[in-house]
mmCIF file of C-alpha atoms in Angstrom:
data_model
loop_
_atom_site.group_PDB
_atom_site.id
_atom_site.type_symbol
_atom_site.label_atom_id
_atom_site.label_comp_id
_atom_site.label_asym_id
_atom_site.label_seq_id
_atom_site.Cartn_x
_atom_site.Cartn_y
_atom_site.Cartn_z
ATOM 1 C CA UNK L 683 0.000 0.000 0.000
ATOM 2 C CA UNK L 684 1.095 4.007 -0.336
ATOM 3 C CA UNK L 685 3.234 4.556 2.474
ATOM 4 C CA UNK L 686 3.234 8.235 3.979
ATOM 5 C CA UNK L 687 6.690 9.438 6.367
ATOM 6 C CA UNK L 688 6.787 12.137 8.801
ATOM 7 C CA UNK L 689 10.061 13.565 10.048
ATOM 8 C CA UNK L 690 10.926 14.291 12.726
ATOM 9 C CA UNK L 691 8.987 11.806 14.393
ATOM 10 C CA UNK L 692 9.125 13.727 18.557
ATOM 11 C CA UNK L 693 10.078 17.415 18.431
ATOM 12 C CA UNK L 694 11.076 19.123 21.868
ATOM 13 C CA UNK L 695 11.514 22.901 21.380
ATOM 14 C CA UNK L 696 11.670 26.081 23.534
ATOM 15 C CA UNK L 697 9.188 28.471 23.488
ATOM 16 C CA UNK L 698 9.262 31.103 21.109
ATOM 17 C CA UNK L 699 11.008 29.069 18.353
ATOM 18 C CA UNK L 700 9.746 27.595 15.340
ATOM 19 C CA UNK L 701 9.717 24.045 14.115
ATOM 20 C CA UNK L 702 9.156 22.387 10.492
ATOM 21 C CA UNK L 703 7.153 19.220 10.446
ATOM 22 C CA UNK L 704 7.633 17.461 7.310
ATOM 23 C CA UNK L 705 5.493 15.174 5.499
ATOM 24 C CA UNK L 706 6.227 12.675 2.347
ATOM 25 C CA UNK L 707 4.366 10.254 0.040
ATOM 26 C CA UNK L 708 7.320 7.973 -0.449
ATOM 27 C CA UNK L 709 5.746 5.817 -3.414
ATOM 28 C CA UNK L 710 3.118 7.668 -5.307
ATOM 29 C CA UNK L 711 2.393 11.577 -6.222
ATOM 30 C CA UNK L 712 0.210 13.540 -3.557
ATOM 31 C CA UNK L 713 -2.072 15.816 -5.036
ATOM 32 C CA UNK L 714 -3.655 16.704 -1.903
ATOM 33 C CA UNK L 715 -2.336 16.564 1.340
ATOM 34 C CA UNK L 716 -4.149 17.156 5.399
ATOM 35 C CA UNK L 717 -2.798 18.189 8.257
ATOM 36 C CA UNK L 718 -4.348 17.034 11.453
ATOM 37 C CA UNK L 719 -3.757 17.524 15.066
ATOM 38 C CA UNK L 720 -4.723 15.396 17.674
ATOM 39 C CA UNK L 721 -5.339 16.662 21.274
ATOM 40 C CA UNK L 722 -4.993 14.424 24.323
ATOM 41 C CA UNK L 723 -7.526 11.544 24.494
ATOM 42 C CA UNK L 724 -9.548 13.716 21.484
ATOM 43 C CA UNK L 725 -9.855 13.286 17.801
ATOM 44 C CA UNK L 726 -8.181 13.990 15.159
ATOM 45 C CA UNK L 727 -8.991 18.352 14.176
ATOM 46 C CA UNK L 728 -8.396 18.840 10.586
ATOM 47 C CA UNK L 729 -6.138 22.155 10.429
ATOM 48 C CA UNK L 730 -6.014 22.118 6.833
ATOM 49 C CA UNK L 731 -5.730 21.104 3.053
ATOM 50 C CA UNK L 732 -3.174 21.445 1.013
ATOM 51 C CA UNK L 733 -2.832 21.182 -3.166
ATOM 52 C CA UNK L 734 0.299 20.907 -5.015
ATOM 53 C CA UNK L 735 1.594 24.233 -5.914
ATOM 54 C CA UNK L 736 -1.655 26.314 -4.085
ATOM 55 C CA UNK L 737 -2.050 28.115 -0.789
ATOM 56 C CA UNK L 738 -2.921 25.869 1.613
ATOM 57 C CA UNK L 739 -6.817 25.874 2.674
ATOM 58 C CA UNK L 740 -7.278 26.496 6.919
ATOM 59 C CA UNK L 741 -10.357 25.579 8.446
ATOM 60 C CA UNK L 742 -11.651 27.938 10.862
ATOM 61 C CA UNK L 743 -9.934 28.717 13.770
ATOM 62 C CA UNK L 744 -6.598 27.331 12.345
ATOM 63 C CA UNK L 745 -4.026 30.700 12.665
ATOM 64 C CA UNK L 746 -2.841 30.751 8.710
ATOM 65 C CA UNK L 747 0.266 32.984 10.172
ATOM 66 C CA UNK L 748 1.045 30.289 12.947
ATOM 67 C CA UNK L 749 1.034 27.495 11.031
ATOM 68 C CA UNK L 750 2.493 27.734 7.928
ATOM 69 C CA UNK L 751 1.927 25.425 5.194
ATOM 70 C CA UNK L 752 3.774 24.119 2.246
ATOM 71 C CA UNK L 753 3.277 21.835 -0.411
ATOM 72 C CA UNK L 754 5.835 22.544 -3.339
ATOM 73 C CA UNK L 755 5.967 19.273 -4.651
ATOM 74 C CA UNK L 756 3.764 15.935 -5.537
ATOM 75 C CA UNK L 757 5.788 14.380 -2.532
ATOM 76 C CA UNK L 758 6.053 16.667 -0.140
ATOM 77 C CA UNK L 759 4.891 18.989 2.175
ATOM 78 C CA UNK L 760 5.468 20.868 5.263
ATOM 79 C CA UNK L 761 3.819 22.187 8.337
ATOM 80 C CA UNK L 762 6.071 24.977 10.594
ATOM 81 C CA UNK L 763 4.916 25.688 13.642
ATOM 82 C CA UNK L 764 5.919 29.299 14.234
ATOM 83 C CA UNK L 765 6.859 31.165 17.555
ATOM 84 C CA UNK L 766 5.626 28.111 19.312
ATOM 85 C CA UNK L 767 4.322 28.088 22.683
ATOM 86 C CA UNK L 768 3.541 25.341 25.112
ATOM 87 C CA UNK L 769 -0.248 25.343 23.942
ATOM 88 C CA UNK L 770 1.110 23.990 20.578
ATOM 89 C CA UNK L 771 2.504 21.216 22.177
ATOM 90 C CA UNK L 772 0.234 18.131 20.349
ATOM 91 C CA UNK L 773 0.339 15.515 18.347
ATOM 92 C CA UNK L 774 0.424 16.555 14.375
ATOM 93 C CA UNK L 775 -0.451 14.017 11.555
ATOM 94 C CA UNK L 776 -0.334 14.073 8.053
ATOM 95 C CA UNK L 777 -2.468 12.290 5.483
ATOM 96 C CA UNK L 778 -2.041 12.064 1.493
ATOM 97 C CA UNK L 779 -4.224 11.230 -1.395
ATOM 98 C CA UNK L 780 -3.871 10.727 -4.992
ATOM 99 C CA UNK L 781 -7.259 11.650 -6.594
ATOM 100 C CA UNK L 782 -6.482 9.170 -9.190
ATOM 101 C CA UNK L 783 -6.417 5.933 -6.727
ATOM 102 C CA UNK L 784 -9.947 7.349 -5.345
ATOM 103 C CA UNK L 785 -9.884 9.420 -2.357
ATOM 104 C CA UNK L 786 -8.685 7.100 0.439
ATOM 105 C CA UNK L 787 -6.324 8.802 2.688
ATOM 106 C CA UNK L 788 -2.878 7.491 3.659
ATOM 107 C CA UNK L 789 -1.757 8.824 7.054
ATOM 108 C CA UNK L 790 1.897 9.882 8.181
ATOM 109 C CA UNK L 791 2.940 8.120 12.067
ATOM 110 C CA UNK L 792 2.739 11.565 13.305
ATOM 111 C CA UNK L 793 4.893 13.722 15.310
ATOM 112 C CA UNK L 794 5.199 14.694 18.424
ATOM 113 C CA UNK L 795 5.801 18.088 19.649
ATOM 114 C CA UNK L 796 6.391 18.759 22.852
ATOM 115 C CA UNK L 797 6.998 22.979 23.046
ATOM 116 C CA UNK L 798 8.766 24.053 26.987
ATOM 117 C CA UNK J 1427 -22.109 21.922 10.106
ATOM 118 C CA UNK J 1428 -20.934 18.032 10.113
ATOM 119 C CA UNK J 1429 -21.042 16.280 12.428
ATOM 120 C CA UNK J 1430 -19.411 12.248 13.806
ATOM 121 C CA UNK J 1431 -20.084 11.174 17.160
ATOM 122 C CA UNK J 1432 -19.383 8.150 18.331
ATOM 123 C CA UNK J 1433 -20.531 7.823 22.061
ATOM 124 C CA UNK J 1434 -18.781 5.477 23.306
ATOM 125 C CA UNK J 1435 -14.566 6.059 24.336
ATOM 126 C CA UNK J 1436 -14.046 2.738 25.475
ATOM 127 C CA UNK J 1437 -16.197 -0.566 24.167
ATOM 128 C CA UNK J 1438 -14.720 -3.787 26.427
ATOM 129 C CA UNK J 1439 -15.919 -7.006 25.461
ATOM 130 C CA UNK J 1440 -14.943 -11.128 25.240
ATOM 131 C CA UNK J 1441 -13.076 -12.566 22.134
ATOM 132 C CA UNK J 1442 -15.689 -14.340 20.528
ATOM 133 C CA UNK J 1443 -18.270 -11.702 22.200
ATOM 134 C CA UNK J 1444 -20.122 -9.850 18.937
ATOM 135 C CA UNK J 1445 -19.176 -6.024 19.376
ATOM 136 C CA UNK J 1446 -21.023 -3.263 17.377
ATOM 137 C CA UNK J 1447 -19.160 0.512 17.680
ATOM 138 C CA UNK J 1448 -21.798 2.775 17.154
ATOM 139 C CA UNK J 1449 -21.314 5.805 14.957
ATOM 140 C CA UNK J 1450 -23.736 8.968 13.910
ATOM 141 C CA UNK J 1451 -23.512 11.470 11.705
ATOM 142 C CA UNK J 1452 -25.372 14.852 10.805
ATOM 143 C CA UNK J 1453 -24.241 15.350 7.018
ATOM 144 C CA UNK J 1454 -26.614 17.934 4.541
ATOM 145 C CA UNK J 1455 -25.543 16.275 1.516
ATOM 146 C CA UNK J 1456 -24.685 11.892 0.586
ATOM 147 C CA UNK J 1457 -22.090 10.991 3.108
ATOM 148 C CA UNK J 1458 -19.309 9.406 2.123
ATOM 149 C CA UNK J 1459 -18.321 7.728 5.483
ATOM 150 C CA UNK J 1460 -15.417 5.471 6.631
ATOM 151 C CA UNK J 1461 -14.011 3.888 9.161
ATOM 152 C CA UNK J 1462 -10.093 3.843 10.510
ATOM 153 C CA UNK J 1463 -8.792 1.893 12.872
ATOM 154 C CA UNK J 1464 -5.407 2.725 14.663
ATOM 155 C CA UNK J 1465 -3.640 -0.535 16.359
ATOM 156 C CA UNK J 1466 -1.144 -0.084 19.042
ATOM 157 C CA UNK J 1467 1.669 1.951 18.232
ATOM 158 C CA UNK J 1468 0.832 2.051 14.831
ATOM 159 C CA UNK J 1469 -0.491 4.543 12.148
ATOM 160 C CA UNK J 1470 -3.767 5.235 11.117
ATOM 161 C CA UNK J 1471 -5.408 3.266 8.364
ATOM 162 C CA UNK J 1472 -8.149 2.882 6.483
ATOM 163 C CA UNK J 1473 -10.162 -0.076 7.667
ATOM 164 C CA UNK J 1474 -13.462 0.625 5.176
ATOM 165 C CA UNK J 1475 -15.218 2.927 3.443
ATOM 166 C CA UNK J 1476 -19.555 2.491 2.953
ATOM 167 C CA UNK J 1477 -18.950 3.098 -0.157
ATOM 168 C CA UNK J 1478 -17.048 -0.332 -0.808
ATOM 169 C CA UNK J 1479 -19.679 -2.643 0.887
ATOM 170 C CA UNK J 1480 -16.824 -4.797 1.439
ATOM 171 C CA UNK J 1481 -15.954 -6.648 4.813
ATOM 172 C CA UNK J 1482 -12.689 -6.463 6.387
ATOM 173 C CA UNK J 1483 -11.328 -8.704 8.946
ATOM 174 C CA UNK J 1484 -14.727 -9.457 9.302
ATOM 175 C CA UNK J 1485 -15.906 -6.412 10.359
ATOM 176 C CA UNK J 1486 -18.883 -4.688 8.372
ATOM 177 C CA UNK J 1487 -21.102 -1.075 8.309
ATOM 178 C CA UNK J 1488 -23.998 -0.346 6.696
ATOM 179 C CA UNK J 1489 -25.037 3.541 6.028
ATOM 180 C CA UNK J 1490 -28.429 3.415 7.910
ATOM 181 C CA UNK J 1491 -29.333 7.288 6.342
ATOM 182 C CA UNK J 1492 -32.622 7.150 8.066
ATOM 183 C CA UNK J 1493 -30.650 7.121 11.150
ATOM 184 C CA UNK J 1494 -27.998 8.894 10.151
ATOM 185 C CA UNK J 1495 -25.875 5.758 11.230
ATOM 186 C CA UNK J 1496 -23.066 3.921 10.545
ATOM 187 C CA UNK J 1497 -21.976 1.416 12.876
ATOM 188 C CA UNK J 1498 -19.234 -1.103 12.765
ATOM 189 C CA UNK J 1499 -19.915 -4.045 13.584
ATOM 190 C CA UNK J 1500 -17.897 -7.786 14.002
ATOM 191 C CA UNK J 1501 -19.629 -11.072 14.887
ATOM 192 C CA UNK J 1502 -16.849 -12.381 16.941
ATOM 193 C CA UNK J 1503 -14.036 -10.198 18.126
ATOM 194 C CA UNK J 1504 -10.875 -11.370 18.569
ATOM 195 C CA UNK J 1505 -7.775 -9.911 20.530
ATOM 196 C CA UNK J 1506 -6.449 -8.927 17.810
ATOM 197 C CA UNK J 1507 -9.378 -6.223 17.144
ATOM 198 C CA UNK J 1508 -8.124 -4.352 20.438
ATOM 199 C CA UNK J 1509 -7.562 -0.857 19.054
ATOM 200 C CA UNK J 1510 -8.576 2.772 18.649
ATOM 201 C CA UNK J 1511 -11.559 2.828 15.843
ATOM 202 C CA UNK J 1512 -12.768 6.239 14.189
ATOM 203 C CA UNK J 1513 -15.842 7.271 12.627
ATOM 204 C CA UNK J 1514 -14.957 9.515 9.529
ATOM 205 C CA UNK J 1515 -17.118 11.745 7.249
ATOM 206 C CA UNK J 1516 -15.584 13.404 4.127
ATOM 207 C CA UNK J 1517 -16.290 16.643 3.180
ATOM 208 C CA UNK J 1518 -16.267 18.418 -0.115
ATOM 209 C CA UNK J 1519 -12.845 19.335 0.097
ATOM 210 C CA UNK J 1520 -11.926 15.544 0.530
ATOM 211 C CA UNK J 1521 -10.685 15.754 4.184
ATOM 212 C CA UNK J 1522 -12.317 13.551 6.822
ATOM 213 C CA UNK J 1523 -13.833 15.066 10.202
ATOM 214 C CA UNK J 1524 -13.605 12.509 12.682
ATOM 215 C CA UNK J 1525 -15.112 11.216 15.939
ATOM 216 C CA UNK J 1526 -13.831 11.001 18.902
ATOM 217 C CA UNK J 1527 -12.878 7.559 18.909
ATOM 218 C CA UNK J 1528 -14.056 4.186 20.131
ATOM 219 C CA UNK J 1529 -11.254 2.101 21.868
ATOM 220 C CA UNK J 1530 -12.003 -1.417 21.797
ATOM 221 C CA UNK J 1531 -10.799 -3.843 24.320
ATOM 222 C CA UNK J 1532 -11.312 -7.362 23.761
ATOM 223 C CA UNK J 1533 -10.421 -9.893 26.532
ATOM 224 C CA UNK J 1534 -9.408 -13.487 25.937
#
């Protein structure tokens, strides 16, 4: 099956500093890529949707300036958390679809960041 | 505004026990619904999608829309079905809003 990689896979970071999350489709072209985050014993919070060479799409609530979104290529994209503060700290996941294999989602492991 | 609940966070029952993990939805257009199970230390995958009708590792759902329901159910759990389950929804922009999550514990 499509196999999705996140790196770095735990973050730890001061306060105040920023941190990239990236996230790959290792065997097939992405055109659309999620970020999630996942509180504490909650769900999964889409953040937002990202095409291949577009701005990024936030859902509401989602600070566009905070968390900054890139997806420059069909394999690749990245989440920064900017100025991060201890509220931040969560559990991020990616997920990636091809449109062409139907619109099942392949999710990332996730990563961990912890912000002091 | 969409909507997955799943009401139960933890579902414990005995291998060979049926289980059923209940799952609602409030949807305005056709729902395309899934569910994902996530084992143990592992990543998030796709376990089946309504659309499919298919059954896998003997678990099955059937869109109920006239409950607005999709449960997932398994005649006889095993110990290897112990994991965190999630009711999904797709939404126009293809991402998934999910529930809060059903784990299932199943106890030799």
């Amino acid at each position: 099956g499509a196999v999705v990689s996140q790196h770095p896979s735990r973050v730890i970071c001061k306060s105040g500093t920023s941190v990239k999350i990236e996230c790959r489709s290792l065997d097939f072209q992405a055109t659309t890529m999620f970020w999630y985050r996942q509180f504490p014993k909650k769900s999964l919070m889409l953040m937002a949707t990202s095409n291949e060479g577009s701005k990024a799409t936030y859902e509401q609530g989602v600070e566009k300036d905070k968390f900054l979104i890139n997806h420059a290529s069909l394999t690749l994209s990245t989440l920064t958390v900017t100025s991060a503060h201890p509220e931040d700290s969560s559990f991020y996941i990616c997920s990636a679809s091809d449109r062409e294999g139907g619109n099942e989602q392949f999710f990332g492991p996730g990563t961990r960041l912890t912000v002091l | 505004a969409q909507r997955v609940t799943q009401p139960e966070k933890l579902l414990s029952v005995f291998k060979g026990a049926p289980v059923e993990l209940k799952c609602n939805y409030s949807y305005s257009g056709s729902p395309e619904l899934f569910w994902y199970v996530q084992y143990s230390r592992q990543r998030l995958q796709l376990l089946l999608r309504h659309i499919s009708r298919e059954s896998i590792k003997g678990f099955t759902a059937d869109l109920n829309k006239g409950e607005t329901s999709f449960h997932l159910k398994k005649p006889f759990a095993q110990e290897e079905d112990s994991a965190m389950y999630y009711c999904a929804l797709e939404n126009s922009g293809y991402a998934l809003n999910f529930g809060k999550g059903t784990s299932l514990l199943v106890t030799p």
